[in-house]
GROMACS .gro file of C-alpha atoms in nm:
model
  404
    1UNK     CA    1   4.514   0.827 -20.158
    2UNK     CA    2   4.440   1.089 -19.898
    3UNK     CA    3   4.096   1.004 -19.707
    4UNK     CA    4   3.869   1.327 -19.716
    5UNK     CA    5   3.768   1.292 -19.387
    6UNK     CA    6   4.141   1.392 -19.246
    7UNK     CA    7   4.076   1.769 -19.415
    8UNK     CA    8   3.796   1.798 -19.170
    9UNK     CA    9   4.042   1.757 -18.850
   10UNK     CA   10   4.023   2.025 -18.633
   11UNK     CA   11   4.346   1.975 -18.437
   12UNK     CA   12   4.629   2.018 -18.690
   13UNK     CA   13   4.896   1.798 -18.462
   14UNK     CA   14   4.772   1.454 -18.603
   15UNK     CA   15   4.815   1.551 -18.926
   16UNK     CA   16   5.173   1.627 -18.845
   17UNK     CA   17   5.273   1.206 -18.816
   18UNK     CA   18   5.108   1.198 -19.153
   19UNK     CA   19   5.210   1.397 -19.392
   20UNK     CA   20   5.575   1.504 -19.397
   21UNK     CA   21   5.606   1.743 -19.707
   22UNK     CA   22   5.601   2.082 -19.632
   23UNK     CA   23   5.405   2.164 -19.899
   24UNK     CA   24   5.128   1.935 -19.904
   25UNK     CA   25   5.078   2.030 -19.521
   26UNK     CA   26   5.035   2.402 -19.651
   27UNK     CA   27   4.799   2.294 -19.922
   28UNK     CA   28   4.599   2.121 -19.675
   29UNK     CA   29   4.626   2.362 -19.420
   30UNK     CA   30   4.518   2.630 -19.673
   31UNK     CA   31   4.149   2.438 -19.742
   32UNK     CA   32   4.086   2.326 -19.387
   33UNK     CA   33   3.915   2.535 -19.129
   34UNK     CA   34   4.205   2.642 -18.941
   35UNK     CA   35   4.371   2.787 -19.211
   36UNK     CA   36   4.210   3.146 -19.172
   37UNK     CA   37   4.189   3.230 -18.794
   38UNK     CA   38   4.020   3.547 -18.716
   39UNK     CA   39   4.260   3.671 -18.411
   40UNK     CA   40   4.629   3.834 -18.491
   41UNK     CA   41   4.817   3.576 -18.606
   42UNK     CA   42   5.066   3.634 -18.303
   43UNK     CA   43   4.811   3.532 -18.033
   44UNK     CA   44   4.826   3.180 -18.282
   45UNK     CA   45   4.969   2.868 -18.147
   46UNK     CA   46   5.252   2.718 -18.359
   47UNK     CA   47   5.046   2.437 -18.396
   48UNK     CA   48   4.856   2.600 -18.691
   49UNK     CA   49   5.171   2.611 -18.911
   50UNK     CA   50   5.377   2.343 -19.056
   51UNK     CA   51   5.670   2.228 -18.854
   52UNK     CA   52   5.913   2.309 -19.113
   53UNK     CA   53   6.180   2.325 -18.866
   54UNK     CA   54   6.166   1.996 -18.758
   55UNK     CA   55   6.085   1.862 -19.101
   56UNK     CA   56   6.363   1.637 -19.184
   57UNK     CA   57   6.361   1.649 -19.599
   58UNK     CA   58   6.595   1.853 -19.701
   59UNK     CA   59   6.436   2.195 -19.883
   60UNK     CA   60   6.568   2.298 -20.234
   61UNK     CA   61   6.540   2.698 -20.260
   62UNK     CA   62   6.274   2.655 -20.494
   63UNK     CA   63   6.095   2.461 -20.316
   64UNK     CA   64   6.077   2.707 -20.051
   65UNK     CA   65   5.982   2.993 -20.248
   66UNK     CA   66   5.716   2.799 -20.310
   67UNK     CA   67   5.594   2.746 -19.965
   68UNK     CA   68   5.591   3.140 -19.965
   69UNK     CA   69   5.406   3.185 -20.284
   70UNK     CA   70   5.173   2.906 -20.225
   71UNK     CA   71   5.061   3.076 -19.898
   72UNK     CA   72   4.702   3.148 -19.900
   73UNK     CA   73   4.709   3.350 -19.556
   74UNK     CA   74   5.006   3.628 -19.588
   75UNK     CA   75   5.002   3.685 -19.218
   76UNK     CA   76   5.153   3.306 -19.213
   77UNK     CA   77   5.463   3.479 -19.379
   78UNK     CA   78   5.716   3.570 -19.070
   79UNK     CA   79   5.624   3.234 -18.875
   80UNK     CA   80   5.720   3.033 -19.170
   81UNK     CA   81   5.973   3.177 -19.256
   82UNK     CA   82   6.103   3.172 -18.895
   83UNK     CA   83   6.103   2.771 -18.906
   84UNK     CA   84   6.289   2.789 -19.242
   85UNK     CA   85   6.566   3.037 -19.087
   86UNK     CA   86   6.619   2.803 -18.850
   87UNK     CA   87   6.714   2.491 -19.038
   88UNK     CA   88   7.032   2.362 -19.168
   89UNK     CA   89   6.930   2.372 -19.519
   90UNK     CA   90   6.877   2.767 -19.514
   91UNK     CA   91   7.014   2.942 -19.754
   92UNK     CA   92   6.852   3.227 -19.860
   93UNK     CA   93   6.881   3.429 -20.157
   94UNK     CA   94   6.756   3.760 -20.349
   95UNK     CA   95   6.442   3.556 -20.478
   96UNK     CA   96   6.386   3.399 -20.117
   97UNK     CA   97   6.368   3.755 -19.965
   98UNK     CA   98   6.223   3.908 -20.240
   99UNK     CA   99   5.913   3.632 -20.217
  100UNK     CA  100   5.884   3.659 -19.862
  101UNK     CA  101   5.859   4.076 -19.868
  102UNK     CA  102   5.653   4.042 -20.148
  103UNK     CA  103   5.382   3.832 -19.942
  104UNK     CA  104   5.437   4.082 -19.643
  105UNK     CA  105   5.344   4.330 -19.851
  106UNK     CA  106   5.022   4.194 -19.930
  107UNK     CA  107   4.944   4.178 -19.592
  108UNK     CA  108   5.010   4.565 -19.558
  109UNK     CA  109   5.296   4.413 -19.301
  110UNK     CA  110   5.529   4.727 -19.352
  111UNK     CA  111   5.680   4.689 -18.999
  112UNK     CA  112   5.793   4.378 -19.067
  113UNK     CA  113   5.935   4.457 -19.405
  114UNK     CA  114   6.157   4.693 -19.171
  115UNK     CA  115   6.279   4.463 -18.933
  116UNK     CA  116   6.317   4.196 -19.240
  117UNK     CA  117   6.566   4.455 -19.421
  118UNK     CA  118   6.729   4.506 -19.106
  119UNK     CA  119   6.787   4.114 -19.087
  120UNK     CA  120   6.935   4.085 -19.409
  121UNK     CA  121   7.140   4.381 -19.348
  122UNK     CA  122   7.295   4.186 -19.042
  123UNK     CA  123   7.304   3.821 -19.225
  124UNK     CA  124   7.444   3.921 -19.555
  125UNK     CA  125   7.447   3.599 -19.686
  126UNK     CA  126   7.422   3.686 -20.053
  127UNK     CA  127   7.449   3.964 -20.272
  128UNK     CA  128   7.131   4.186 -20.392
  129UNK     CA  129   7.066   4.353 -20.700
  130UNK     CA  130   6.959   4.715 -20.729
  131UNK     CA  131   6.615   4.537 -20.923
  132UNK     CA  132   6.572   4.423 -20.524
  133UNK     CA  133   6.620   4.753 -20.386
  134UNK     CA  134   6.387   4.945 -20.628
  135UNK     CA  135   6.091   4.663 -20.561
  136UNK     CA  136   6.094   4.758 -20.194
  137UNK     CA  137   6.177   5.125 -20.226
  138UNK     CA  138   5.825   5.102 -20.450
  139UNK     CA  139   5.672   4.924 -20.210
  140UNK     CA  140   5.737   5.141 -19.919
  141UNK     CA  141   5.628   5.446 -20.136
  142UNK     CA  142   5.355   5.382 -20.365
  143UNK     CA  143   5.164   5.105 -20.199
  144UNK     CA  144   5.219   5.188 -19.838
  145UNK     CA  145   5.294   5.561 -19.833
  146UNK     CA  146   5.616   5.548 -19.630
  147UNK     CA  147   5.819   5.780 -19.830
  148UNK     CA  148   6.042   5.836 -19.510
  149UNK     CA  149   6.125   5.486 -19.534
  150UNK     CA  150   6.171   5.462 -19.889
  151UNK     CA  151   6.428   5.755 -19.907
  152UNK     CA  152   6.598   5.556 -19.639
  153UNK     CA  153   6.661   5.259 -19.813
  154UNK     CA  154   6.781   5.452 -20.111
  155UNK     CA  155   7.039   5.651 -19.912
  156UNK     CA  156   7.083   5.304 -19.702
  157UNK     CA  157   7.192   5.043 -20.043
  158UNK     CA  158   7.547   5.073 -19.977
  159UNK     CA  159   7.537   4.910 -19.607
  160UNK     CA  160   7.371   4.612 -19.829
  161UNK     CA  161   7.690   4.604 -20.053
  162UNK     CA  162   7.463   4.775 -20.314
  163UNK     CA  163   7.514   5.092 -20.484
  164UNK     CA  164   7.192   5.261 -20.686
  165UNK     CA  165   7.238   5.377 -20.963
  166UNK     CA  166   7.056   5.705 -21.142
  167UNK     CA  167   6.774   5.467 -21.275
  168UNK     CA  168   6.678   5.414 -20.886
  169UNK     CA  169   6.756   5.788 -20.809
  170UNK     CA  170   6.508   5.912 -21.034
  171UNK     CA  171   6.254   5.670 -20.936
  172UNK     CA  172   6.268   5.773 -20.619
  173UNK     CA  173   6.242   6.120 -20.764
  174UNK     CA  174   5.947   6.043 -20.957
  175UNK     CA  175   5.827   5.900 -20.653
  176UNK     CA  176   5.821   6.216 -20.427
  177UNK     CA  177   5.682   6.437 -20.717
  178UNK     CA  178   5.413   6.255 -20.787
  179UNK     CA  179   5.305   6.269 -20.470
  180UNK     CA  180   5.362   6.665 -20.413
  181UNK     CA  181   5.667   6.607 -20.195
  182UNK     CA  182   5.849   6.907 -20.328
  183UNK     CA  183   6.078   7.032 -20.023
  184UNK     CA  184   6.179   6.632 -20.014
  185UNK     CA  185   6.283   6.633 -20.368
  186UNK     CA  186   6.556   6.929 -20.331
  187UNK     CA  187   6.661   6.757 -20.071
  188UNK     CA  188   6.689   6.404 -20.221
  189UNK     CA  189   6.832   6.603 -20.533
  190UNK     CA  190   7.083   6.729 -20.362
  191UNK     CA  191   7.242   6.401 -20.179
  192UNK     CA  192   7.330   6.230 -20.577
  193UNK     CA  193   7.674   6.288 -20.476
  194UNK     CA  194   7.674   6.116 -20.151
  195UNK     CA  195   7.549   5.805 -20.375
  196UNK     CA  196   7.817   5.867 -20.595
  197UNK     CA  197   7.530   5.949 -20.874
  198UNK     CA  198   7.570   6.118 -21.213
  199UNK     CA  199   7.243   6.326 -21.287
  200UNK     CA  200   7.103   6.303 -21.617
  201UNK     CA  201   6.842   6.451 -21.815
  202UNK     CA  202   6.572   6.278 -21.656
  203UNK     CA  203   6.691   6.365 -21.311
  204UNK     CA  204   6.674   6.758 -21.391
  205UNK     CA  205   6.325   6.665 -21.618
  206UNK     CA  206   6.192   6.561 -21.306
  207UNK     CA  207   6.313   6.852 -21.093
  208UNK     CA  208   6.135   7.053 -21.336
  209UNK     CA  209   5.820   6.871 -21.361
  210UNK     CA  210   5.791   6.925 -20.987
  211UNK     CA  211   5.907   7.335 -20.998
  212UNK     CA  212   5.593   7.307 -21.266
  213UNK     CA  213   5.316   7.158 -21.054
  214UNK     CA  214   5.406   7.356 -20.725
  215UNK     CA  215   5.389   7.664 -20.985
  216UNK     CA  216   5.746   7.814 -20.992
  217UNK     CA  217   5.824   7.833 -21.345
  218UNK     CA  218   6.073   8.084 -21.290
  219UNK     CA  219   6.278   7.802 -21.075
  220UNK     CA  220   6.199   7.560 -21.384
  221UNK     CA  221   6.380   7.763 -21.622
  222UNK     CA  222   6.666   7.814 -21.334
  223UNK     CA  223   6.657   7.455 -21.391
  224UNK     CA  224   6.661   7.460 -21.786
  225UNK     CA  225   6.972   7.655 -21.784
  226UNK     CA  226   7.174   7.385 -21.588
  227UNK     CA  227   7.127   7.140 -21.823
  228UNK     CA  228   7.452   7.274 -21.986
  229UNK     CA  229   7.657   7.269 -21.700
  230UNK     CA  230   7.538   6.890 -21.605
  231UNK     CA  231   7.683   6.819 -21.964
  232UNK     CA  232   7.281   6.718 -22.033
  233UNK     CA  233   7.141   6.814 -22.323
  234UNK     CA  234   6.722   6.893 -22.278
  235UNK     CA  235   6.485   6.704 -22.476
  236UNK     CA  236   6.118   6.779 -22.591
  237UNK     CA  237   6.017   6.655 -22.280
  238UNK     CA  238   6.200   6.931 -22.112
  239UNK     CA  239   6.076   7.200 -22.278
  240UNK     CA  240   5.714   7.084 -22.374
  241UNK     CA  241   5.672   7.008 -21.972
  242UNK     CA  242   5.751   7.413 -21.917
  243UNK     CA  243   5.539   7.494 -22.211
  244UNK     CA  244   5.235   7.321 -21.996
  245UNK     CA  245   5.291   7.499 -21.685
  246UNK     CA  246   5.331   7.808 -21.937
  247UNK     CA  247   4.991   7.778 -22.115
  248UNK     CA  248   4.849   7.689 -21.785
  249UNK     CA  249   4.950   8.022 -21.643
  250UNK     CA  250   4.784   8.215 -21.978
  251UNK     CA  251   5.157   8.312 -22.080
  252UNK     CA  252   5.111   8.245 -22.438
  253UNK     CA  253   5.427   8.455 -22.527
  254UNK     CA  254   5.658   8.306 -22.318
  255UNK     CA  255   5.540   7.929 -22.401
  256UNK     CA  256   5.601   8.053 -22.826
  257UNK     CA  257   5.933   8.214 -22.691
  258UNK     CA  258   6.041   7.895 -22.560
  259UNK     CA  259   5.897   7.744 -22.887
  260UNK     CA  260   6.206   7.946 -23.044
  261UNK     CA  261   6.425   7.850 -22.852
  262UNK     CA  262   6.366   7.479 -22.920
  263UNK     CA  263   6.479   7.545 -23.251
  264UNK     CA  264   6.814   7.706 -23.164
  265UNK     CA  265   6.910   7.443 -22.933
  266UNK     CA  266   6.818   7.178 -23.207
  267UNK     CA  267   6.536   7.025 -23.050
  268UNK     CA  268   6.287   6.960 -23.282
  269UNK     CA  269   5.942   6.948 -23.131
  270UNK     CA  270   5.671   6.726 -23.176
  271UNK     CA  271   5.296   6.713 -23.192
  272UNK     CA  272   5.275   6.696 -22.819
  273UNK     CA  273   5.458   7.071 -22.811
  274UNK     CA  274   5.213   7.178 -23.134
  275UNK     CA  275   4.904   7.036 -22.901
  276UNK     CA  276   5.000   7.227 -22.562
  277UNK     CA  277   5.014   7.565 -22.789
  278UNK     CA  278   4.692   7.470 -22.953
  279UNK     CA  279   4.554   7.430 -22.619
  280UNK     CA  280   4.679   7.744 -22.479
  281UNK     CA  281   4.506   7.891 -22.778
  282UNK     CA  282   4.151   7.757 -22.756
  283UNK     CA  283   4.146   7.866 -22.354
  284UNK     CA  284   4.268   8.221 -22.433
  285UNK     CA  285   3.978   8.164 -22.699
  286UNK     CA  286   4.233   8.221 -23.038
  287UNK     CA  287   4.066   7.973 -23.252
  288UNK     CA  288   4.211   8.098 -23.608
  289UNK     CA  289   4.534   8.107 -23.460
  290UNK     CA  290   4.512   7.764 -23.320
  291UNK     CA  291   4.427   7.640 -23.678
  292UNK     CA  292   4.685   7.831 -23.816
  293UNK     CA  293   4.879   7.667 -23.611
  294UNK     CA  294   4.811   7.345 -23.717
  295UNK     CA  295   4.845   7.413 -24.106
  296UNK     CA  296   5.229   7.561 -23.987
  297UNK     CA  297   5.348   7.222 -23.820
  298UNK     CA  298   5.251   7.030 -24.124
  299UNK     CA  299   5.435   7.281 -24.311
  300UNK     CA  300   5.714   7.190 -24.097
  301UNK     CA  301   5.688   6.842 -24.185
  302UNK     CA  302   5.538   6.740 -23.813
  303UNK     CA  303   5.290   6.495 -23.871
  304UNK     CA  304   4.998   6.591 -23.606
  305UNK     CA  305   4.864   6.278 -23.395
  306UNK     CA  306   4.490   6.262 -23.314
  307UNK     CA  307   4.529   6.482 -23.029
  308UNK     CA  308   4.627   6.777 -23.240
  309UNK     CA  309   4.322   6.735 -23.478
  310UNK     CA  310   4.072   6.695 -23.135
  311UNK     CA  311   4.196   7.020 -22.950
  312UNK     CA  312   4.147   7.180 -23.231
  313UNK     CA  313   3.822   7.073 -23.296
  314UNK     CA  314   3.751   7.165 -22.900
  315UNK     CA  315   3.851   7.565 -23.041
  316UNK     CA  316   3.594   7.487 -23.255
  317UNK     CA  317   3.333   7.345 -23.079
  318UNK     CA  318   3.381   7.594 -22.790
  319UNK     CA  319   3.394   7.892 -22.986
  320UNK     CA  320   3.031   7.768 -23.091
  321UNK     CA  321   3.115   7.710 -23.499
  322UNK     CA  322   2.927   7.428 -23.506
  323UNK     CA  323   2.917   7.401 -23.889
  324UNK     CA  324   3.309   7.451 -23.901
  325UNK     CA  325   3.332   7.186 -23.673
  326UNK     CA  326   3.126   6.950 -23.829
  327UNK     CA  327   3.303   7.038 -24.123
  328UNK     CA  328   3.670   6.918 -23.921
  329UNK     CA  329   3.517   6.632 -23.784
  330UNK     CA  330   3.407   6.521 -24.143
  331UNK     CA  331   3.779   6.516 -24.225
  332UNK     CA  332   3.926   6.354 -23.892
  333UNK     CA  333   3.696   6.085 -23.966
  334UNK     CA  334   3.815   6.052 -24.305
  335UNK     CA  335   4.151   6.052 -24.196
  336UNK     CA  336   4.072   5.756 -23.984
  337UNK     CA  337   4.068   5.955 -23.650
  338UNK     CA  338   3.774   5.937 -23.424
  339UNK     CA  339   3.592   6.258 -23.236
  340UNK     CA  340   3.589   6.183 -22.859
  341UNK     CA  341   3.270   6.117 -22.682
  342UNK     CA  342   3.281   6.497 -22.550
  343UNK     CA  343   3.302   6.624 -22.844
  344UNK     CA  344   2.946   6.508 -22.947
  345UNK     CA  345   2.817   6.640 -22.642
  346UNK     CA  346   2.926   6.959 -22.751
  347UNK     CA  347   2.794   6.958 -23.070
  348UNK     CA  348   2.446   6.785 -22.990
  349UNK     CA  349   2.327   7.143 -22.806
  350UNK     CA  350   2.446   7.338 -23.105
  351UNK     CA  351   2.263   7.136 -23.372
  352UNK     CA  352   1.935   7.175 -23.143
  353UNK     CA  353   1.934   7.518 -23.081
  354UNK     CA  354   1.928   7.604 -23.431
  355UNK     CA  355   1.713   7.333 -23.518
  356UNK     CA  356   1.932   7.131 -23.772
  357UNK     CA  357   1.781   6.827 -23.774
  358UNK     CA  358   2.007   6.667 -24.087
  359UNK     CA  359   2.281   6.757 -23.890
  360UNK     CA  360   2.145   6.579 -23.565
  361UNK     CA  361   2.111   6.261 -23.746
  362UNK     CA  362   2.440   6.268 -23.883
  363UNK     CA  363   2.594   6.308 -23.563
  364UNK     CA  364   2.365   6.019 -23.426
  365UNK     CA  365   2.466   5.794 -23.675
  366UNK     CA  366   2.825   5.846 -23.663
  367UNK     CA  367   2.766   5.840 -23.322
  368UNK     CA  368   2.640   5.471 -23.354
  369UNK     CA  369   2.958   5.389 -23.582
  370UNK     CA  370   3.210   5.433 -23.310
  371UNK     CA  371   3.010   5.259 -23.102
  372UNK     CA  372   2.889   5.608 -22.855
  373UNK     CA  373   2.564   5.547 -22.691
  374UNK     CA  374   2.349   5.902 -22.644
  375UNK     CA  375   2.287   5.983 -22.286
  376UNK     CA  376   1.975   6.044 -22.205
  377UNK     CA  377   2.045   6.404 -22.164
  378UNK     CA  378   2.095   6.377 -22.519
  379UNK     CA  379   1.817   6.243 -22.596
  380UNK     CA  380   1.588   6.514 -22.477
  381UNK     CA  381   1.788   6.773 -22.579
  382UNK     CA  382   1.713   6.608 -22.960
  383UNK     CA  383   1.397   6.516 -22.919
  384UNK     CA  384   1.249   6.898 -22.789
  385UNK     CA  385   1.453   7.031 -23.092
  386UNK     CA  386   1.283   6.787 -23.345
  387UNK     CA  387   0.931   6.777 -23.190
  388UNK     CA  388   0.930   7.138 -23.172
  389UNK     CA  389   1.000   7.147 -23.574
  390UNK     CA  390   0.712   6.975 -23.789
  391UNK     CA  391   0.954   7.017 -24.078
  392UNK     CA  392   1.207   6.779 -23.911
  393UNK     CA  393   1.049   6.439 -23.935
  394UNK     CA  394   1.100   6.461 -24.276
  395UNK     CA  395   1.474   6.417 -24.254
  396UNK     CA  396   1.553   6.275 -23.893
  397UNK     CA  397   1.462   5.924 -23.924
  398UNK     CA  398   1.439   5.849 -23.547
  399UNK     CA  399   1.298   5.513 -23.561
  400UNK     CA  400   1.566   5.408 -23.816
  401UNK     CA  401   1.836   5.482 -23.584
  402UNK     CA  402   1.721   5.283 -23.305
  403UNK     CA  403   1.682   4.967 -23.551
  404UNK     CA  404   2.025   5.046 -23.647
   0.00000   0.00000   0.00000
């Protein structure tokens, strides 16, 4: 049994005689004192790490991707894996690599990610799957922000006797959209045929998702039009992603135009496309129509989703028809579809101002049903419109909504 008095040894050599597995010296070393210096770990002797190069038991691979994931300390992760390099039993794999630039990660080590790549560029002592590739290409983009470096390894895969393929093409696409990248996405766009990549219809969704949020629709339906000549088909995805940038812009026409042309390209749309339009609508301040709307794409046997019946209660709500939209939200609700928080904050001030106390305890109790809590804003807001109204106490039982 190990004496409790060795974890409290501040020089890490004697335990060295002692204990010869690998990774009971790492457990140790991770609850001792000296497991979590304070200076850069390469101003560290190499006497605070196991000696794993000297350590005579041979390592199974498992085993030592479980040194790696057992590390406490990521800034342990190039020494150690340094000693393991270095001993006859090494023989690293995709998981090996894939633990140890997982752990560097952690430690926001992105330089040493680099030189790591480079390394097993040089070695190339086993074969790595695209899944390997995209991890790092994520890392490099999304968690450290080195979308230089991530286009490089994506353009790089074939010196690792890897080819991508389009599902890392238009992650990496994605990628650079999301984060408003657009000059490096033509670019990227454009070099599929070095990789020996066939585009799809994600590839040009992307494009145009990006032409949307940089505001050049015109470019988007440039886009659109290839989709024939790619031998891609568009989806609703396609077309309802233009239809956003459309109703964004207040170009109703156009987004109902392309609504047309859905149909004569046999795409049939879906409630996301019938919620855009109902959208564009309510900001242009078309309320009827929006509803109209809505009583058409059940005609067309489109089932709406709860997103469809809450925009257009918004039209309602913020064209001030407060008993129209009490009226709507009395059949979402029976429909088993919930109004959002925002939408009783909407109605709350409408119900006050014209003194409606029934109304206001409705809304409170069905309120309390979905389990909304009134802000205090709220609160005063009903509690100046009932106070004000000596007639209201008789049907706004105040007290009996608090109990409840």
């Amino acid at each position: 049994m190990i004496s409790r008095s060795l974890l409290i040894i501040k020089d890490p050599k004697m335990l060295r005689p002692i204990f010869r597995s690998p990774l009971l010296y790492l457990t140790l070393c991770s609850r001792s004192k000296f497991s979590a210096p304070s200076r850069p770990f390469s101003s560290i002797q190499d006497s605070h790490i196991p000696n794993l190069a000297r350590h005579k038991d041979w390592l199974s691979p498992n085993e030592v991707i479980k040194i790696f994931e057992t590390l406490k300390d990521p800034n342990f992760t190039l020494p150690v894996f340094d000693q393991i390099s270095q001993r006859k039993d090494y023989k690293p794999n995709e998981a090996l690599y894939s633990a140890v630039i997982n752990k560097l990660a952690q430690a926001k080590n992105f330089n040493a990610i680099e030189t790591l790549m480079e390394r097993i560029k040089l070695e190339r002592k086993c074969r790595l799957s695209e899944d390997f590739f995209y991890n790092v290409i994520k890392i490099y983009g999304v968690l450290g922000g080195r979308i230089n470096s991530a286009i490089r390894i994506l353009f790089d895969m074939h010196n690792y006797k890897c080819w991508p393929t389009v599902k890392t093409f238009n992650g990496v696409l994605n990628m650079l959209v999301s984060t408003n990248q657009f000059e490096v996405v033509h670019e990227v766009f454009m070099g599929s045929s070095k990789l020996g990549i066939e585009i799809d219809a994600c590839s040009l969704n992307i494009i145009i998702k990006g032409m949307c949020r940089c505001g050049k629709l015109d470019d988007a339906f440039l886009v659109l039009d290839e989709f024939p000549k790619q031998n891609c088909k568009p989806n609703v995805r396609t077309f309802s992603t233009i239809m956003h940038g459309l109703c964004d812009r207040g170009s109703l026409d156009e987004a109902f135009a392309l609504l047309d042309r859905m149909e004569t390209e046999g795409v049939e749309p879906d409630a996301i496309i019938f919620n855009i339009l109902i959208s564009g609508l309510r900001k242009q301040g078309k309320i009827s129509e929006g509803i109209e709307l809505l009583d058409k794409m059940q005609g067309r046997g489109c089932d709406p989703n709860p997103g469809t019946y809450q925009e257009v209660l918004y039209s309602l709500l913020h064209a001030k028809r407060f008993a129209e939209a009490k009226a709507f939200m009395h059949k979402m609700i029976n429909m088993g579809v919930n109004p959002s928080f925002e939408s009783y904050k909407l109605i709350i001030p409408g119900f006050c101002d014209k003194k409606l106390a029934s109304d206001l305890d409705w809304v409170l109790r069905q309120m309390m049903r979905q389990g909304f809590v009134p802000k205090m804003g709220m609160w005063k807001l009903i509690l100046s419109s009932i106070l004000s109204d000596s007639n209201a106490y008789n049907c706004f039982s105040y007290q009996e909504i608090i109990g409840n």
